Amino acid sequence: MDSSIFAELRAGVATASAEDTRALAARLAAAVPAGTVLALHGDLGAGKTTFTQGFARGLGIQESITSPTFNIFTLHRGPGPDGAIRTLVHLDAYRLDGGAQLEDLMIDDFLTPPWWLVVEWPSKVADWLPPGALHLELGHLPDRRHHLRLRA
Ligand SMILES: Nc1ncnc2c1ncn2[C@@H]1O[C@H](COP(=O)(O)OP(=O)(O)OP(=O)(O)O)[C@@H](O)[C@H]1O
Ligand SMILES: [Mg+2]
């Protein structure tokens, strides 16, 4: 198990390409247990959806991931190493205003174990995120690289 990914992301990593960001995300996905909520903070174009693409790949989910903005959330499924079907829920909270709306959308009903949940614009639903959520901050660097850092 690749636990060094946590130390690397906590220290902060600069990536020179979208594929580098996806590769880090895939490593993180392989190292976090089912039931993980991953909050992706960062401005427009910081790489939140790109990170989610790699995260899905690391879970063994082959479906293509695009921005779910018009759907609020999208479901992706694929078999893990043990053959059990994994569910990735990709939530874009940009247009939401608090967690009550997620209860109206019955998102919990879609969290079929084993599941992972990735949230873009998590500050919009901060009241709804569990205390154990992982928080990753993404941003641009002046030299065009992107920066990723896992909150302690
Ligand atoms: N090092 C890098 N890491 C991530 N993305 C990169 C990198 N270099 C270039 N890119 C490009 O930057 C863009 C990041 O867009 P992405 O949709 O992932 O951002 P986002 O944070 O989800 O934005 P939004 O807030 O609009 O949803 C993509 O076009 C990606 O190819
Ligand atoms: Mg996005």
Short mmCIF file of C-alpha atoms and ligand atoms in Angstrom, two decimals:
data_model
loop_
_atom_site.label_atom_id
_atom_site.label_comp_id
_atom_site.label_asym_id
_atom_site.label_seq_id
_atom_site.Cartn_x
_atom_site.Cartn_y
_atom_site.Cartn_z
CA MET A 1 0.00 0.00 0.00
CA ASP A 2 1.31 3.39 -1.08
CA SER A 3 1.13 5.52 2.06
CA SER A 4 3.84 7.89 0.80
CA ILE A 5 1.19 9.59 -1.32
CA PHE A 6 -0.23 11.13 1.87
CA ALA A 7 3.13 12.56 2.89
CA GLU A 8 3.76 13.88 -0.61
CA LEU A 9 0.38 15.56 -0.86
CA ARG A 10 0.62 16.97 2.67
CA ALA A 11 3.96 18.53 1.81
CA GLY A 12 2.43 19.94 -1.40
CA VAL A 13 3.18 18.91 -4.99
CA ALA A 14 3.51 20.94 -8.18
CA THR A 15 2.39 19.18 -11.36
CA ALA A 16 3.48 20.19 -14.85
CA SER A 17 0.66 18.49 -16.72
CA ALA A 18 -2.89 17.28 -16.32
CA GLU A 19 -1.58 13.74 -16.58
CA ASP A 20 0.77 14.32 -13.62
CA THR A 21 -2.22 15.49 -11.61
CA ARG A 22 -4.22 12.42 -12.66
CA ALA A 23 -1.35 10.10 -11.72
CA LEU A 24 -1.19 11.55 -8.19
CA ALA A 25 -4.94 11.25 -7.90
CA ALA A 26 -4.84 7.61 -8.97
CA ARG A 27 -2.27 6.88 -6.27
CA LEU A 28 -4.42 8.60 -3.65
CA ALA A 29 -7.49 6.62 -4.74
CA ALA A 30 -5.59 3.38 -4.31
CA ALA A 31 -4.61 4.39 -0.76
CA VAL A 32 -7.93 5.56 0.70
CA PRO A 33 -10.65 3.26 2.03
CA ALA A 34 -14.22 2.98 0.84
CA GLY A 35 -16.42 5.59 2.45
CA THR A 36 -13.87 8.35 1.84
CA VAL A 37 -15.18 11.85 1.17
CA LEU A 38 -12.64 13.94 -0.74
CA ALA A 39 -13.23 17.71 -0.84
CA LEU A 40 -11.44 19.43 -3.74
CA HIS A 41 -10.92 23.14 -3.07
CA GLY A 42 -9.72 25.53 -5.74
CA ASP A 43 -10.73 28.16 -8.25
CA LEU A 44 -12.01 27.71 -11.79
CA GLY A 45 -9.61 25.56 -13.77
CA ALA A 46 -7.49 24.61 -10.76
CA GLY A 47 -7.73 20.95 -11.74
CA LYS A 48 -10.55 19.56 -9.60
CA THR A 49 -12.21 17.64 -12.43
CA THR A 50 -8.81 16.55 -13.77
CA PHE A 51 -7.97 15.20 -10.32
CA THR A 52 -11.30 13.36 -10.21
CA GLN A 53 -10.49 11.70 -13.54
CA GLY A 54 -7.30 10.24 -12.09
CA PHE A 55 -9.04 9.31 -8.86
CA ALA A 56 -11.60 7.29 -10.84
CA ARG A 57 -8.82 5.56 -12.75
CA GLY A 58 -7.14 4.63 -9.46
CA LEU A 59 -10.38 3.09 -8.26
CA GLY A 60 -10.54 0.96 -11.43
CA ILE A 61 -13.37 2.97 -12.96
CA GLN A 62 -12.88 3.31 -16.70
CA GLU A 63 -15.84 5.58 -17.53
CA SER A 64 -14.91 9.04 -18.71
CA ILE A 65 -15.42 11.81 -16.18
CA THR A 66 -16.42 15.29 -17.21
CA SER A 67 -17.67 18.26 -15.28
CA PRO A 68 -21.01 17.37 -13.70
CA THR A 69 -22.07 21.01 -13.46
CA PHE A 70 -25.40 20.46 -15.18
CA ASN A 71 -26.19 17.35 -13.17
CA ILE A 72 -25.03 18.43 -9.68
CA PHE A 73 -23.67 14.90 -9.28
CA THR A 74 -22.82 11.95 -11.48
CA LEU A 75 -22.31 8.27 -10.67
CA HIS A 76 -19.52 6.13 -12.03
CA ARG A 77 -19.09 2.42 -11.44
CA GLY A 78 -16.47 -0.18 -12.07
CA PRO A 79 -15.00 -3.35 -10.58
CA GLY A 80 -12.26 -3.08 -7.96
CA PRO A 81 -9.39 -5.57 -7.67
CA ASP A 82 -11.65 -8.00 -5.78
CA GLY A 83 -14.32 -7.79 -8.49
CA ALA A 84 -16.78 -5.92 -6.23
CA ILE A 85 -18.47 -3.04 -8.04
CA ARG A 86 -17.25 0.30 -6.76
CA THR A 87 -19.24 3.53 -6.92
CA LEU A 88 -17.69 6.95 -7.35
CA VAL A 89 -20.06 9.86 -6.80
CA HIS A 90 -18.74 13.08 -8.34
CA LEU A 91 -20.50 16.11 -6.89
CA ASP A 92 -20.16 19.64 -8.21
CA ALA A 93 -21.59 21.86 -5.49
CA TYR A 94 -20.94 25.10 -7.39
CA ARG A 95 -24.62 25.96 -7.75
CA LEU A 96 -25.70 24.68 -4.36
CA ASP A 97 -26.26 26.71 -1.27
CA GLY A 98 -25.93 24.37 1.70
CA GLY A 99 -26.25 20.67 2.36
CA ALA A 100 -30.05 20.65 2.70
CA GLN A 101 -30.29 20.66 -1.10
CA LEU A 102 -28.26 17.44 -1.20
CA GLU A 103 -30.77 15.83 1.08
CA ASP A 104 -33.50 16.90 -1.37
CA LEU A 105 -31.48 15.30 -4.17
CA MET A 106 -31.21 12.13 -2.04
CA ILE A 107 -27.50 11.80 -2.68
CA ASP A 108 -27.19 9.37 0.24
CA ASP A 109 -29.32 6.89 -1.67
CA PHE A 110 -26.65 6.71 -4.35
CA LEU A 111 -23.81 5.93 -1.94
CA THR A 112 -23.93 2.17 -2.40
CA PRO A 113 -20.99 0.49 -0.61
CA PRO A 114 -18.20 0.37 -1.50
CA TRP A 115 -18.37 4.05 -2.45
CA TRP A 116 -16.11 7.10 -2.69
CA LEU A 117 -17.37 10.68 -2.92
CA VAL A 118 -15.46 13.54 -4.56
CA VAL A 119 -16.80 17.07 -4.05
CA GLU A 120 -15.91 20.12 -6.16
CA TRP A 121 -16.68 23.51 -4.52
CA PRO A 122 -16.97 21.87 -1.08
CA SER A 123 -17.27 25.26 0.65
CA LYS A 124 -20.82 25.43 -0.76
CA VAL A 125 -21.85 22.40 1.28
CA ALA A 126 -19.41 22.75 4.17
CA ASP A 127 -22.20 22.12 6.67
CA TRP A 128 -22.88 18.74 5.09
CA LEU A 129 -19.33 17.34 4.81
CA PRO A 130 -18.41 14.74 7.43
CA PRO A 131 -15.66 15.60 9.92
CA GLY A 132 -13.45 12.86 8.49
CA ALA A 133 -13.43 14.27 4.95
CA LEU A 134 -10.05 14.72 3.25
CA HIS A 135 -9.47 18.27 2.05
CA LEU A 136 -7.22 18.86 -0.95
CA GLU A 137 -6.37 22.39 -2.08
CA LEU A 138 -5.61 22.94 -5.75
CA GLY A 139 -4.33 26.04 -7.46
CA HIS A 140 -2.30 27.55 -10.25
CA LEU A 141 1.35 28.52 -9.89
CA PRO A 142 2.75 31.58 -11.71
CA ASP A 143 4.84 29.29 -13.95
CA ARG A 144 1.68 27.53 -15.25
CA ARG A 145 2.16 24.45 -13.16
CA HIS A 146 -0.66 23.44 -10.84
CA HIS A 147 -0.29 22.94 -7.11
CA LEU A 148 -1.90 20.33 -4.85
CA ARG A 149 -1.79 20.16 -1.08
CA LEU A 150 -3.63 17.92 1.35
CA ARG A 151 -4.71 19.71 4.51
CA ALA A 152 -3.23 18.27 7.69
N1 LIG B 1 -0.76 20.34 -13.96
C1 LIG B 1 -2.05 20.35 -14.27
N2 LIG B 1 -2.94 19.82 -13.42
C2 LIG B 1 -4.27 19.86 -13.71
N3 LIG B 1 -4.79 20.38 -14.83
C3 LIG B 1 -3.95 20.93 -15.71
C4 LIG B 1 -2.55 20.94 -15.48
N4 LIG B 1 -1.97 21.56 -16.51
C5 LIG B 1 -2.94 21.91 -17.34
N5 LIG B 1 -4.14 21.52 -16.90
C6 LIG B 1 -5.41 21.81 -17.56
O1 LIG B 1 -6.13 22.70 -16.74
C7 LIG B 1 -7.52 22.44 -16.85
C8 LIG B 1 -8.08 22.13 -15.47
O2 LIG B 1 -9.48 22.06 -15.63
P1 LIG B 1 -10.45 21.30 -14.62
O3 LIG B 1 -11.74 21.17 -15.34
O4 LIG B 1 -9.80 20.07 -14.10
O5 LIG B 1 -10.55 22.37 -13.45
P2 LIG B 1 -11.67 22.51 -12.33
O6 LIG B 1 -10.93 22.87 -11.09
O7 LIG B 1 -12.51 21.28 -12.29
O8 LIG B 1 -12.52 23.75 -12.83
P3 LIG B 1 -14.06 24.14 -12.55
O9 LIG B 1 -14.07 24.96 -11.31
O10 LIG B 1 -14.44 24.94 -13.74
O11 LIG B 1 -14.85 22.87 -12.41
C9 LIG B 1 -7.67 21.25 -17.78
O12 LIG B 1 -7.93 21.75 -19.07
C10 LIG B 1 -6.30 20.59 -17.70
O13 LIG B 1 -5.99 19.86 -18.88
MG MG B 2 -14.56 20.98 -12.45
#
